[in-house]
Each structure stands twice: as C-alpha cells, then as structure tokens.
C-alpha cells in the first residue's frame, strides 16, 4: 500500500493563546447504512462534526457524505434516541443534493438537546431520494482519541525509533493508518526525550502530532511540542518539569485538548498535583489530587476521563496498593464530589477506562492478565448506564490494551495491540467491534514499534 509522507516544515513559537479556534464542545458521528433502522444496504459512508458552544447556544456543523445511491435530500440530528432506536428531527442541517457532498452551517441548540447529545442520545441522518427515511446514519459522541483524519473513528498509529543513543537525536516516525485518508508517515520528535500525547490542541476536529519532551535533568523545564493540523505550524508550550507525567485532556470542555501534567511529591505521603493550562482562557489550574506512594508497591496513576458526562474530563487516579487500595478515585467536574470505587487488582490488571456502553460517561474498566504471556486477557467493565459488571475474554496477557472507538458507533471497543515476535515481524491490532460484535485483525507496525493507541491504558 502506498504511504503518503508529510513534510514537517514548521515554525516555532511560544504560545500563550491559541488563535482562531471556536471554544465549543466537539461531537462526531460516523455514518453508514448499517446503523440505519432498519439496516440499509448501501456502500455510502460519511461523517459529521458538530461544535456546540454551551454559553451561546450556537451549533456549528459539517457533514460529509460519499457514494449515496441517489441524490441527497435532507440531513438532520434526531434526538433523543439510542443506537437502534428512531425518533423525530431535532435539528435540521439542510440539503445540497448530489450523491457526494459537504453540508456546513450554523444553527442553535437548546440546553435539553445539548444534554441529550452529551448522553449519546442524538444521531445524524443523511436522507436520499431512494431512502427517504435515511440512507446513512451515525450516533453522536465526543471526539475519539487518536483520530487524525477527524471522521469519528479511532485510527491505528505506531511510532518507530532509530537506535541512536543520547545525546544524539533519534527522530520519531509516526505511521498512521487513517481510516479515511489511508496510511500516512510523518517524522516528528526525538525518541530519546519525547513521549506521545495525542489530542486536538487547535480545535479543528483532528488530532495533532503531539509530544511531551522531558527536561534534560531532574526538575528541569519540560515542554509540549504540537504539530497543528489546522495550519501546519508547530506550537511550543513550556509546561511541567522533568519527572512529571503528561496528562493532556479536555478539562474545560471547550473541545480543545489542554496541556497538563501530573506531578508526584517528594515523600510517599505527599499529595500529587495536577498542572493544567485551560485552553478556553489560557489560565493555569493547579490542583492537589491523589497520593504519591512509594512508586513501587503503592502509588496513584492518572486516569482522567468524563466519568460524570458533563463534557469535561474529570481529575481521576487509580490507586495501586495505597489505602483504600485498588480504587478508582474520581473528582467529578460537575459538582467537585470525590468518589471512591473499588475495582480491579493491583498485581494483574491494566486499567482501561472508556465509554464502553455509550451513555456519554466513562466506565470503570480493567483488563486482567494471566500467569503466562499466552494466558487469556479478561476484561472487566463496570457499566455506568446500569451499574452492572460485564466480563469478556479478549486477547492474551502479552498483548497491550488499546481500547477506543474503531467502528465509529460512539462506544469504546475492546482492543489490543499484539507486537510482532521480533523487531521486524508484523504487529497486529485486534478489535472487538461494539456495533456488530465482530473481530477485526489489522496488521500495522512491527515488533519494535510503540503503539500510540495504548496512551490511555495504565
């Protein structure tokens, strides 16, 4: 397969405020005939990006469709309805005709409609002459991580590193298997100093190539380096110190990833501290939350997510070994209440939060490894929609969890990355698609690569 190359010619600058982007929550829908009710046999596809400004009630939309069987006649948001249900029109997007095209514009949204969309109870339909009730449809959900082409599906991404010892520069090559544009290769960063921090830092609806560069010595200034898809420039944020852990997410709910780090204290009993730069205001947020531990037998790790469904990522840690041990500890952004929920096991589990049941809230989840590398991996998911635990065997213990929405149905899929047996052998992404419960295996990368998709597993 032919690989397209990105030539990264960039401009450096210290950024105080990101210019020219809307401050709005971002929602996506990936559109297919299989999601229609009843199912429509069509090869047409599409996607919708919706930006909503809660304070002004403004909704800005872009809908792209391709390959309809006949001319497009209408497009809407329908709400409230879950996957598999149908309901009347809530917001009209209009028509441009043709079998392929782009619809864009601005309209208004009510607080009730916003709440429904946050709960994943809104879907986008594109109607055609042949299918007046809708030819392609998709459920709206928050932006998927590692979505470099912005179509509402998580892409597969690996990094390759040349064997150049520090202080030499070991340039990182991104190999992205984008779901709409195909394979893309891009060189950016230094493997001896950098760690990937995927996110949409410029608010254009697509993930940027982003890295967190640790300072040269203990306590030295660290920084985020971000190659923006919107204008092809590189932004630089001096943020954090050597020893901090990157924790960039959208904490202020404006649809833009905030640069952030998680800092442990000097002593086991010290509180951990979150340093967050709110993209909506440019202001720093500094908040103590979590415990340091001894770093080996007991410690907290950051697991931010939108656990309360308000459109903002909550501060959250998983507590390994400390009292109370094996707990999800979450500070809800909606009301600042701190909750403790025992779930998982210290010695055997990966912590893999995500919205597996599609209700707009992150679920507590753990992937349990067995005694050997070939032992099955068992996934335990406490579903926020009904407070029941789902268990499922998928993958093997030597795999790396890479949960995410690969099929575009606004639910996290159970997924693993299986590294090749040798440095040059093919690696495989195995995905259990939540929409149709089928398993896909995609060869991407080789055994010596690092999977960017594993960024949200601890």
CSV table of C-alpha atoms in Angstrom, one decimal:
chain,number,residue,atom,x,y,z
A,1,UNK,CA,0.0,0.0,0.0
A,2,UNK,CA,1.3,3.4,-0.9
A,3,UNK,CA,2.3,5.6,2.0
A,4,UNK,CA,1.8,9.3,1.9
A,5,UNK,CA,4.5,11.4,3.5
A,6,UNK,CA,4.0,14.6,5.5
A,7,UNK,CA,6.9,17.0,5.2
A,8,UNK,CA,7.0,18.8,8.5
A,9,UNK,CA,8.3,22.3,7.7
A,10,UNK,CA,7.5,24.2,10.9
A,11,UNK,CA,7.6,27.5,12.7
A,12,UNK,CA,8.5,27.6,16.3
A,13,UNK,CA,6.9,29.9,18.9
A,14,UNK,CA,5.9,30.1,22.5
A,15,UNK,CA,2.1,30.1,22.6
A,16,UNK,CA,0.1,32.0,25.1
A,17,UNK,CA,-3.3,31.7,23.5
A,18,UNK,CA,-4.4,29.5,20.5
A,19,UNK,CA,-5.9,31.9,17.9
A,20,UNK,CA,-8.7,31.5,15.5
A,21,UNK,CA,-10.5,28.5,17.0
A,22,UNK,CA,-14.0,28.2,18.4
A,23,UNK,CA,-14.5,27.4,22.1
A,24,UNK,CA,-17.0,24.6,21.8
A,25,UNK,CA,-17.6,21.0,22.7
A,26,UNK,CA,-16.9,18.7,19.8
A,27,UNK,CA,-19.1,15.7,18.8
A,28,UNK,CA,-18.7,13.3,16.0
A,29,UNK,CA,-20.8,10.7,14.1
A,30,UNK,CA,-19.5,8.2,11.6
A,31,UNK,CA,-22.3,7.5,9.1
A,32,UNK,CA,-23.1,4.1,7.5
A,33,UNK,CA,-26.1,2.2,6.2
A,34,UNK,CA,-25.6,-0.5,8.8
A,35,UNK,CA,-26.5,2.0,11.5
A,36,UNK,CA,-29.9,2.8,9.9
A,37,UNK,CA,-33.1,1.4,11.4
A,38,UNK,CA,-33.9,-0.8,9.5
A,39,UNK,CA,-30.4,-1.5,8.0
A,40,UNK,CA,-29.8,-0.1,4.6
A,41,UNK,CA,-27.7,-2.0,2.0
A,42,UNK,CA,-25.5,0.8,0.7
A,43,UNK,CA,-21.8,1.4,0.3
A,44,UNK,CA,-22.2,5.1,1.1
A,45,UNK,CA,-20.4,6.5,4.1
A,46,UNK,CA,-19.9,9.8,5.8
A,47,UNK,CA,-19.2,11.7,9.0
A,48,UNK,CA,-20.5,14.6,10.9
A,49,UNK,CA,-18.6,17.0,13.2
A,50,UNK,CA,-20.7,19.2,15.5
A,51,UNK,CA,-19.3,22.0,17.6
A,52,UNK,CA,-21.6,23.3,20.4
A,53,UNK,CA,-21.0,26.5,22.4
A,54,UNK,CA,-23.0,26.0,25.6
A,55,UNK,CA,-22.8,29.7,26.7
A,56,UNK,CA,-24.3,31.0,23.4
A,57,UNK,CA,-26.4,28.0,22.3
A,58,UNK,CA,-24.7,28.0,18.9
A,59,UNK,CA,-24.2,24.8,17.0
A,60,UNK,CA,-21.8,24.7,14.0
A,61,UNK,CA,-21.8,21.6,11.8
A,62,UNK,CA,-20.1,19.9,9.0
A,63,UNK,CA,-21.5,16.8,7.3
A,64,UNK,CA,-19.5,14.9,4.6
A,65,UNK,CA,-21.2,12.1,2.6
A,66,UNK,CA,-19.9,9.9,-0.2
A,67,UNK,CA,-21.4,7.4,-2.6
A,68,UNK,CA,-25.2,7.7,-1.9
A,69,UNK,CA,-27.3,5.6,-4.2
A,70,UNK,CA,-29.2,8.7,-5.3
A,71,UNK,CA,-29.2,12.4,-4.7
A,72,UNK,CA,-29.2,13.7,-1.1
A,73,UNK,CA,-32.5,15.3,0.0
A,74,UNK,CA,-32.1,16.1,3.7
A,75,UNK,CA,-29.9,15.8,6.8
A,76,UNK,CA,-30.7,16.2,10.5
A,77,UNK,CA,-29.9,15.5,14.1
A,78,UNK,CA,-32.5,13.2,15.6
A,79,UNK,CA,-32.9,13.1,19.4
A,80,UNK,CA,-33.4,11.6,21.9
A,81,UNK,CA,-32.7,8.1,20.7
A,82,UNK,CA,-30.1,5.5,21.5
A,83,UNK,CA,-28.4,3.2,18.9
A,84,UNK,CA,-31.1,1.0,17.2
A,85,UNK,CA,-34.0,3.4,18.0
A,86,UNK,CA,-35.6,6.0,15.9
A,87,UNK,CA,-37.1,9.4,16.7
A,88,UNK,CA,-38.2,12.6,15.0
A,89,UNK,CA,-36.0,15.5,13.8
A,90,UNK,CA,-34.4,17.8,16.5
A,91,UNK,CA,-32.1,20.0,14.4
A,92,UNK,CA,-32.2,20.5,10.6
A,93,UNK,CA,-28.9,20.6,8.6
A,94,UNK,CA,-30.5,21.0,5.2
A,95,UNK,CA,-29.6,19.6,1.7
A,96,UNK,CA,-27.0,20.2,-1.0
A,97,UNK,CA,-28.1,17.4,-3.4
A,98,UNK,CA,-25.8,15.1,-5.3
A,99,UNK,CA,-24.5,11.7,-4.2
A,100,UNK,CA,-21.4,13.1,-2.6
A,101,UNK,CA,-21.0,16.4,-0.9
A,102,UNK,CA,-20.4,18.6,2.2
A,103,UNK,CA,-23.1,20.4,4.2
A,104,UNK,CA,-22.0,23.1,6.7
A,105,UNK,CA,-23.6,25.9,8.6
A,106,UNK,CA,-24.6,27.3,12.0
A,107,UNK,CA,-27.8,26.9,13.9
A,108,UNK,CA,-29.0,26.9,17.5
A,109,UNK,CA,-29.3,24.2,20.1
A,110,UNK,CA,-31.3,24.1,23.3
A,111,UNK,CA,-29.9,23.1,26.7
A,112,UNK,CA,-32.1,19.9,26.6
A,113,UNK,CA,-30.7,19.0,23.2
A,114,UNK,CA,-27.2,19.5,24.4
A,115,UNK,CA,-27.8,17.3,27.4
A,116,UNK,CA,-29.2,14.6,25.1
A,117,UNK,CA,-26.2,14.8,22.7
A,118,UNK,CA,-23.8,14.5,25.7
A,119,UNK,CA,-25.6,11.4,26.7
A,120,UNK,CA,-25.1,10.0,23.2
A,121,UNK,CA,-28.9,10.2,22.5
A,122,UNK,CA,-28.6,12.1,19.3
A,123,UNK,CA,-27.9,10.7,15.8
A,124,UNK,CA,-27.2,12.2,12.4
A,125,UNK,CA,-29.1,11.0,9.4
A,126,UNK,CA,-28.5,11.8,5.7
A,127,UNK,CA,-31.5,11.1,3.5
A,128,UNK,CA,-31.6,10.4,-0.2
A,129,UNK,CA,-34.2,10.0,-3.0
A,130,UNK,CA,-34.0,6.2,-2.8
A,131,UNK,CA,-34.1,6.2,1.0
A,132,UNK,CA,-36.4,8.9,2.2
A,133,UNK,CA,-36.1,7.8,5.8
A,134,UNK,CA,-32.3,7.9,5.8
A,135,UNK,CA,-29.5,6.1,3.8
A,136,UNK,CA,-26.6,6.6,6.3
A,137,UNK,CA,-26.7,7.3,10.0
A,138,UNK,CA,-24.4,7.6,13.0
A,139,UNK,CA,-24.6,8.2,16.7
A,140,UNK,CA,-23.1,11.4,18.0
A,141,UNK,CA,-20.4,11.1,20.7
A,142,UNK,CA,-17.4,13.0,21.9
A,143,UNK,CA,-14.2,13.2,19.9
A,144,UNK,CA,-12.4,9.9,19.6
A,145,UNK,CA,-8.7,9.9,20.7
A,146,UNK,CA,-6.1,9.1,18.0
A,147,UNK,CA,-8.4,10.3,15.3
A,148,UNK,CA,-6.0,12.1,12.9
A,149,UNK,CA,-8.4,12.5,10.0
A,150,UNK,CA,-11.4,13.6,12.0
A,151,UNK,CA,-14.0,11.1,10.7
A,152,UNK,CA,-15.2,9.9,14.1
A,153,UNK,CA,-13.2,6.7,14.2
A,154,UNK,CA,-10.0,6.0,16.1
A,155,UNK,CA,-7.1,5.4,13.8
A,156,UNK,CA,-4.2,3.0,14.3
A,157,UNK,CA,-0.9,4.6,15.0
A,158,UNK,CA,2.6,3.4,15.8
A,159,UNK,CA,5.9,5.1,16.4
A,160,UNK,CA,9.3,3.8,15.1
A,161,UNK,CA,12.5,4.8,16.7
A,162,UNK,CA,16.0,4.7,15.3
A,163,UNK,CA,18.7,3.2,17.5
A,164,UNK,CA,20.6,6.4,18.3
A,165,UNK,CA,21.9,6.8,21.8
A,166,UNK,CA,21.6,10.2,23.6
A,167,UNK,CA,22.7,12.9,23.4
A,168,UNK,CA,22.1,12.2,19.7
A,169,UNK,CA,18.7,12.9,18.2
A,170,UNK,CA,16.6,9.8,17.4
A,171,UNK,CA,13.9,11.1,15.1
A,172,UNK,CA,10.5,9.5,15.7
A,173,UNK,CA,8.4,8.4,12.7
A,174,UNK,CA,4.7,8.3,13.1
A,175,UNK,CA,3.0,5.6,11.0
A,176,UNK,CA,-0.8,6.4,11.0
A,177,UNK,CA,-3.3,4.1,9.4
A,178,UNK,CA,-6.0,6.8,8.9
A,179,UNK,CA,-9.5,5.4,8.3
A,180,UNK,CA,-10.4,7.8,5.5
A,181,UNK,CA,-7.1,9.1,4.0
A,182,UNK,CA,-5.1,5.9,4.3
A,183,UNK,CA,-1.6,5.3,5.6
A,184,UNK,CA,0.5,8.4,6.4
A,185,UNK,CA,4.1,8.7,7.5
A,186,UNK,CA,5.4,11.7,9.4
A,187,UNK,CA,8.7,12.4,11.2
A,188,UNK,CA,8.5,14.4,14.3
A,189,UNK,CA,10.2,14.5,17.7
A,190,UNK,CA,13.1,12.7,19.4
A,191,UNK,CA,12.8,9.2,20.9
A,192,UNK,CA,15.4,9.9,23.5
A,193,UNK,CA,13.4,12.7,25.1
A,194,UNK,CA,9.8,12.6,23.9
A,195,UNK,CA,6.5,10.7,24.7
A,196,UNK,CA,3.4,10.9,22.5
A,197,UNK,CA,0.4,12.9,23.9
A,198,UNK,CA,-2.3,12.6,21.3
A,199,UNK,CA,-5.1,15.2,21.2
A,200,UNK,CA,-6.8,18.0,19.3
A,201,UNK,CA,-4.9,21.1,20.5
A,202,UNK,CA,-6.0,23.5,17.8
A,203,UNK,CA,-9.7,22.7,17.9
A,204,UNK,CA,-10.1,21.8,14.2
A,205,UNK,CA,-11.6,18.3,14.9
A,206,UNK,CA,-8.5,16.3,14.1
A,207,UNK,CA,-5.7,15.0,16.3
A,208,UNK,CA,-2.4,16.7,16.0
A,209,UNK,CA,1.0,15.1,16.2
A,210,UNK,CA,2.0,15.9,19.8
A,211,UNK,CA,4.8,15.1,22.1
A,212,UNK,CA,5.8,15.8,25.7
A,213,UNK,CA,9.6,16.5,26.0
A,214,UNK,CA,11.1,15.9,29.4
A,215,UNK,CA,13.7,18.4,30.6
A,216,UNK,CA,17.3,17.3,30.4
A,217,UNK,CA,17.8,16.8,34.1
A,218,UNK,CA,15.7,16.2,37.2
A,219,UNK,CA,13.5,19.2,37.8
A,220,UNK,CA,14.4,20.9,34.5
A,221,UNK,CA,11.7,22.6,32.4
A,222,UNK,CA,9.7,20.2,30.2
A,223,UNK,CA,7.5,21.1,27.2
A,224,UNK,CA,4.8,20.1,24.8
A,225,UNK,CA,5.6,20.2,21.1
A,226,UNK,CA,2.5,20.1,18.8
A,227,UNK,CA,2.3,19.9,15.1
A,228,UNK,CA,-1.1,21.5,14.3
A,229,UNK,CA,-3.2,20.0,11.5
A,230,UNK,CA,-5.1,23.3,11.1
A,231,UNK,CA,-2.2,25.4,9.8
A,232,UNK,CA,0.9,23.2,9.6
A,233,UNK,CA,2.8,25.0,12.3
A,234,UNK,CA,4.5,23.7,15.4
A,235,UNK,CA,3.4,25.1,18.8
A,236,UNK,CA,5.5,25.0,21.9
A,237,UNK,CA,4.3,25.1,25.5
A,238,UNK,CA,6.9,25.2,28.3
A,239,UNK,CA,4.9,23.1,30.8
A,240,UNK,CA,5.9,20.8,33.6
A,241,UNK,CA,9.3,19.6,34.9
A,242,UNK,CA,11.4,16.5,34.3
A,243,UNK,CA,9.8,13.7,36.3
A,244,UNK,CA,6.2,14.8,35.6
A,245,UNK,CA,3.7,12.6,33.7
A,246,UNK,CA,1.8,14.1,30.7
A,247,UNK,CA,-2.0,14.0,31.2
A,248,UNK,CA,-3.3,16.2,28.4
A,249,UNK,CA,-7.1,16.1,28.0
A,250,UNK,CA,-10.0,18.5,27.6
A,251,UNK,CA,-10.6,19.5,31.2
A,252,UNK,CA,-12.6,22.8,30.5
A,253,UNK,CA,-15.0,21.2,27.9
A,254,UNK,CA,-14.2,23.6,25.0
A,255,UNK,CA,-13.4,20.8,22.5
A,256,UNK,CA,-9.6,21.6,22.7
A,257,UNK,CA,-7.1,19.4,24.4
A,258,UNK,CA,-5.4,21.2,27.4
A,259,UNK,CA,-1.7,20.7,28.1
A,260,UNK,CA,-1.4,19.1,31.5
A,261,UNK,CA,1.0,17.2,33.7
A,262,UNK,CA,0.6,15.0,36.8
A,263,UNK,CA,3.3,15.6,39.5
A,264,UNK,CA,4.2,13.3,42.4
A,265,UNK,CA,5.5,14.6,45.7
A,266,UNK,CA,8.9,14.0,47.3
A,267,UNK,CA,7.6,11.7,50.0
A,268,UNK,CA,5.2,8.8,49.9
A,269,UNK,CA,2.5,10.6,52.0
A,270,UNK,CA,2.7,13.7,49.7
A,271,UNK,CA,-0.3,14.7,47.7
A,272,UNK,CA,0.1,14.6,43.9
A,273,UNK,CA,-0.5,17.8,41.9
A,274,UNK,CA,-2.2,18.4,38.5
A,275,UNK,CA,-1.0,21.4,36.5
A,276,UNK,CA,-3.5,22.2,33.7
A,277,UNK,CA,-3.5,25.0,31.2
A,278,UNK,CA,-7.1,25.7,30.3
A,279,UNK,CA,-7.3,26.3,26.5
A,280,UNK,CA,-10.5,28.3,26.9
A,281,UNK,CA,-8.9,31.1,29.0
A,282,UNK,CA,-5.1,30.5,28.8
A,283,UNK,CA,-5.1,30.4,32.6
A,284,UNK,CA,-3.3,27.8,34.7
A,285,UNK,CA,-5.2,25.4,37.0
A,286,UNK,CA,-3.2,23.9,39.8
A,287,UNK,CA,-4.9,21.3,41.9
A,288,UNK,CA,-3.8,18.8,44.5
A,289,UNK,CA,-5.4,15.4,44.0
A,290,UNK,CA,-4.1,11.9,44.6
A,291,UNK,CA,-1.3,10.4,46.6
A,292,UNK,CA,2.4,9.8,45.8
A,293,UNK,CA,3.1,6.4,47.4
A,294,UNK,CA,6.5,4.7,47.3
A,295,UNK,CA,6.4,4.4,43.5
A,296,UNK,CA,6.9,0.6,43.6
A,297,UNK,CA,4.5,-1.1,45.9
A,298,UNK,CA,1.9,1.6,46.1
A,299,UNK,CA,1.1,4.7,44.1
A,300,UNK,CA,-1.6,6.6,42.2
A,301,UNK,CA,-1.7,6.9,38.4
A,302,UNK,CA,-3.7,9.5,36.5
A,303,UNK,CA,-6.7,8.1,34.6
A,304,UNK,CA,-8.6,11.3,33.6
A,305,UNK,CA,-12.0,10.8,31.9
A,306,UNK,CA,-15.5,12.2,31.6
A,307,UNK,CA,-17.0,10.0,34.3
A,308,UNK,CA,-20.0,12.3,35.0
A,309,UNK,CA,-21.0,13.0,31.4
A,310,UNK,CA,-20.8,16.8,31.6
A,311,UNK,CA,-18.5,17.3,28.6
A,312,UNK,CA,-15.4,17.9,30.8
A,313,UNK,CA,-12.7,15.5,31.8
A,314,UNK,CA,-12.6,14.8,35.5
A,315,UNK,CA,-9.5,14.5,37.6
A,316,UNK,CA,-9.1,10.8,38.4
A,317,UNK,CA,-6.5,8.4,39.7
A,318,UNK,CA,-6.3,4.7,40.1
A,319,UNK,CA,-4.9,3.8,43.5
A,320,UNK,CA,-2.5,0.8,43.4
A,321,UNK,CA,-1.8,-0.6,46.9
A,322,UNK,CA,-2.4,2.6,48.9
A,323,UNK,CA,-5.4,2.7,51.3
A,324,UNK,CA,-8.1,2.3,50.1
A,325,UNK,CA,-6.3,0.1,47.6
A,326,UNK,CA,-7.4,-0.8,44.1
A,327,UNK,CA,-9.8,2.1,43.9
A,328,UNK,CA,-10.9,4.4,41.1
A,329,UNK,CA,-10.7,7.8,42.9
A,330,UNK,CA,-12.6,10.5,40.9
A,331,UNK,CA,-13.2,14.2,41.4
A,332,UNK,CA,-16.3,15.0,39.4
A,333,UNK,CA,-16.1,18.3,37.5
A,334,UNK,CA,-19.9,18.7,37.6
A,335,UNK,CA,-20.1,19.1,41.4
A,336,UNK,CA,-16.5,18.6,42.8
A,337,UNK,CA,-17.6,15.5,44.7
A,338,UNK,CA,-14.9,12.9,45.2
A,339,UNK,CA,-15.9,9.2,44.8
A,340,UNK,CA,-14.1,6.0,45.7
A,341,UNK,CA,-15.0,2.8,43.9
A,342,UNK,CA,-13.0,-0.5,44.4
A,343,UNK,CA,-12.4,-2.2,41.1
A,344,UNK,CA,-9.6,-4.2,39.6
A,345,UNK,CA,-6.5,-5.9,41.0
A,346,UNK,CA,-3.1,-4.4,41.8
A,347,UNK,CA,-0.9,-7.3,40.6
A,348,UNK,CA,-2.7,-8.5,37.4
A,349,UNK,CA,-4.6,-5.6,35.8
A,350,UNK,CA,-4.3,-2.9,33.2
A,351,UNK,CA,-6.6,0.0,34.0
A,352,UNK,CA,-8.5,0.8,30.8
A,353,UNK,CA,-11.2,3.5,31.3
A,354,UNK,CA,-13.5,4.3,28.4
A,355,UNK,CA,-17.2,4.7,27.5
A,356,UNK,CA,-18.0,1.1,26.6
A,357,UNK,CA,-21.8,1.3,27.0
A,358,UNK,CA,-22.2,4.5,25.0
A,359,UNK,CA,-24.1,6.6,27.6
A,360,UNK,CA,-21.6,9.6,27.5
A,361,UNK,CA,-19.9,8.6,30.7
A,362,UNK,CA,-16.6,6.8,31.2
A,363,UNK,CA,-16.9,3.3,32.7
A,364,UNK,CA,-14.5,1.8,35.2
A,365,UNK,CA,-12.6,-1.0,33.5
A,366,UNK,CA,-9.7,-3.3,33.9
A,367,UNK,CA,-8.0,-5.8,31.6
A,368,UNK,CA,-6.8,-8.8,33.7
A,369,UNK,CA,-3.6,-10.7,32.7
A,370,UNK,CA,-2.9,-14.3,33.5
A,371,UNK,CA,0.0,-16.4,34.7
A,372,UNK,CA,1.8,-16.5,31.3
A,373,UNK,CA,2.0,-14.4,28.2
A,374,UNK,CA,-0.3,-16.8,26.3
A,375,UNK,CA,-2.9,-16.8,29.1
A,376,UNK,CA,-6.2,-15.1,28.0
A,377,UNK,CA,-6.8,-11.5,28.9
A,378,UNK,CA,-10.1,-10.9,30.7
A,379,UNK,CA,-11.8,-7.6,30.5
A,380,UNK,CA,-13.9,-6.4,33.5
A,381,UNK,CA,-16.2,-3.4,32.8
A,382,UNK,CA,-18.4,-1.7,35.3
A,383,UNK,CA,-21.0,-0.1,33.1
A,384,UNK,CA,-22.2,3.4,34.2
A,385,UNK,CA,-25.5,3.0,32.4
A,386,UNK,CA,-26.8,0.2,34.6
A,387,UNK,CA,-24.1,-0.3,37.3
A,388,UNK,CA,-23.6,-3.9,36.2
A,389,UNK,CA,-20.2,-5.6,35.5
A,390,UNK,CA,-19.5,-7.1,32.1
A,391,UNK,CA,-16.7,-9.6,31.7
A,392,UNK,CA,-15.3,-10.8,28.4
A,393,UNK,CA,-12.2,-12.7,27.3
A,394,UNK,CA,-10.3,-11.0,24.6
A,395,UNK,CA,-6.6,-11.0,23.7
A,396,UNK,CA,-3.8,-12.7,25.6
A,397,UNK,CA,-1.7,-11.5,28.5
A,398,UNK,CA,1.3,-10.4,26.4
A,399,UNK,CA,-0.9,-8.0,24.4
A,400,UNK,CA,-1.2,-4.3,25.1
A,401,UNK,CA,-4.7,-2.9,25.7
A,402,UNK,CA,-5.6,-0.2,23.1
A,403,UNK,CA,-9.3,0.4,23.8
A,404,UNK,CA,-11.1,3.0,21.6
A,405,UNK,CA,-13.9,3.6,19.1
A,406,UNK,CA,-12.6,2.0,16.0
A,407,UNK,CA,-16.0,1.4,14.4
A,408,UNK,CA,-17.4,4.8,14.9
A,409,UNK,CA,-20.6,3.9,17.0
A,410,UNK,CA,-19.7,6.3,19.9
A,411,UNK,CA,-18.8,3.4,22.1
A,412,UNK,CA,-15.3,2.2,23.2
A,413,UNK,CA,-14.3,-1.1,21.6
A,414,UNK,CA,-12.3,-3.7,23.4
A,415,UNK,CA,-9.0,-3.8,21.6
A,416,UNK,CA,-5.4,-4.9,21.9
A,417,UNK,CA,-2.1,-4.4,20.1
A,418,UNK,CA,-0.1,-7.6,19.6
A,419,UNK,CA,3.6,-6.7,19.0
A,420,UNK,CA,5.5,-8.8,16.4
A,421,UNK,CA,7.5,-11.7,17.8
A,422,UNK,CA,10.7,-10.0,16.6
A,423,UNK,CA,11.7,-6.4,16.0
A,424,UNK,CA,10.9,-6.7,12.3
A,425,UNK,CA,7.9,-9.0,12.5
A,426,UNK,CA,4.4,-7.6,11.8
A,427,UNK,CA,2.3,-6.4,14.7
A,428,UNK,CA,-1.5,-6.7,14.8
A,429,UNK,CA,-4.3,-4.6,16.2
A,430,UNK,CA,-7.2,-6.9,17.3
A,431,UNK,CA,-10.5,-5.1,17.8
A,432,UNK,CA,-13.8,-6.4,19.1
A,433,UNK,CA,-16.3,-4.0,17.3
A,434,UNK,CA,-19.0,-3.0,19.7
A,435,UNK,CA,-21.5,-2.2,16.9
A,436,UNK,CA,-21.7,-5.8,15.4
A,437,UNK,CA,-19.7,-7.9,17.9
A,438,UNK,CA,-17.3,-8.9,15.1
A,439,UNK,CA,-13.5,-9.2,15.5
A,440,UNK,CA,-11.1,-7.5,13.1
A,441,UNK,CA,-7.3,-8.0,12.8
A,442,UNK,CA,-5.2,-5.3,11.1
A,443,UNK,CA,-1.5,-5.7,10.6
A,444,UNK,CA,0.1,-2.4,11.4
A,445,UNK,CA,3.6,-1.7,12.6
A,446,UNK,CA,6.3,-4.2,13.6
A,447,UNK,CA,7.6,-5.7,16.8
A,448,UNK,CA,10.0,-2.8,17.5
A,449,UNK,CA,7.3,-0.1,17.3
A,450,UNK,CA,5.3,1.7,20.1
A,451,UNK,CA,1.5,1.8,19.8
A,452,UNK,CA,0.2,5.4,20.3
A,453,UNK,CA,-3.3,3.8,20.9
A,454,UNK,CA,-2.0,2.5,24.3
A,455,UNK,CA,-1.8,6.0,25.7
A,456,UNK,CA,-4.9,5.6,27.8
A,457,UNK,CA,-4.1,2.3,29.4
A,458,UNK,CA,-2.2,2.2,32.8
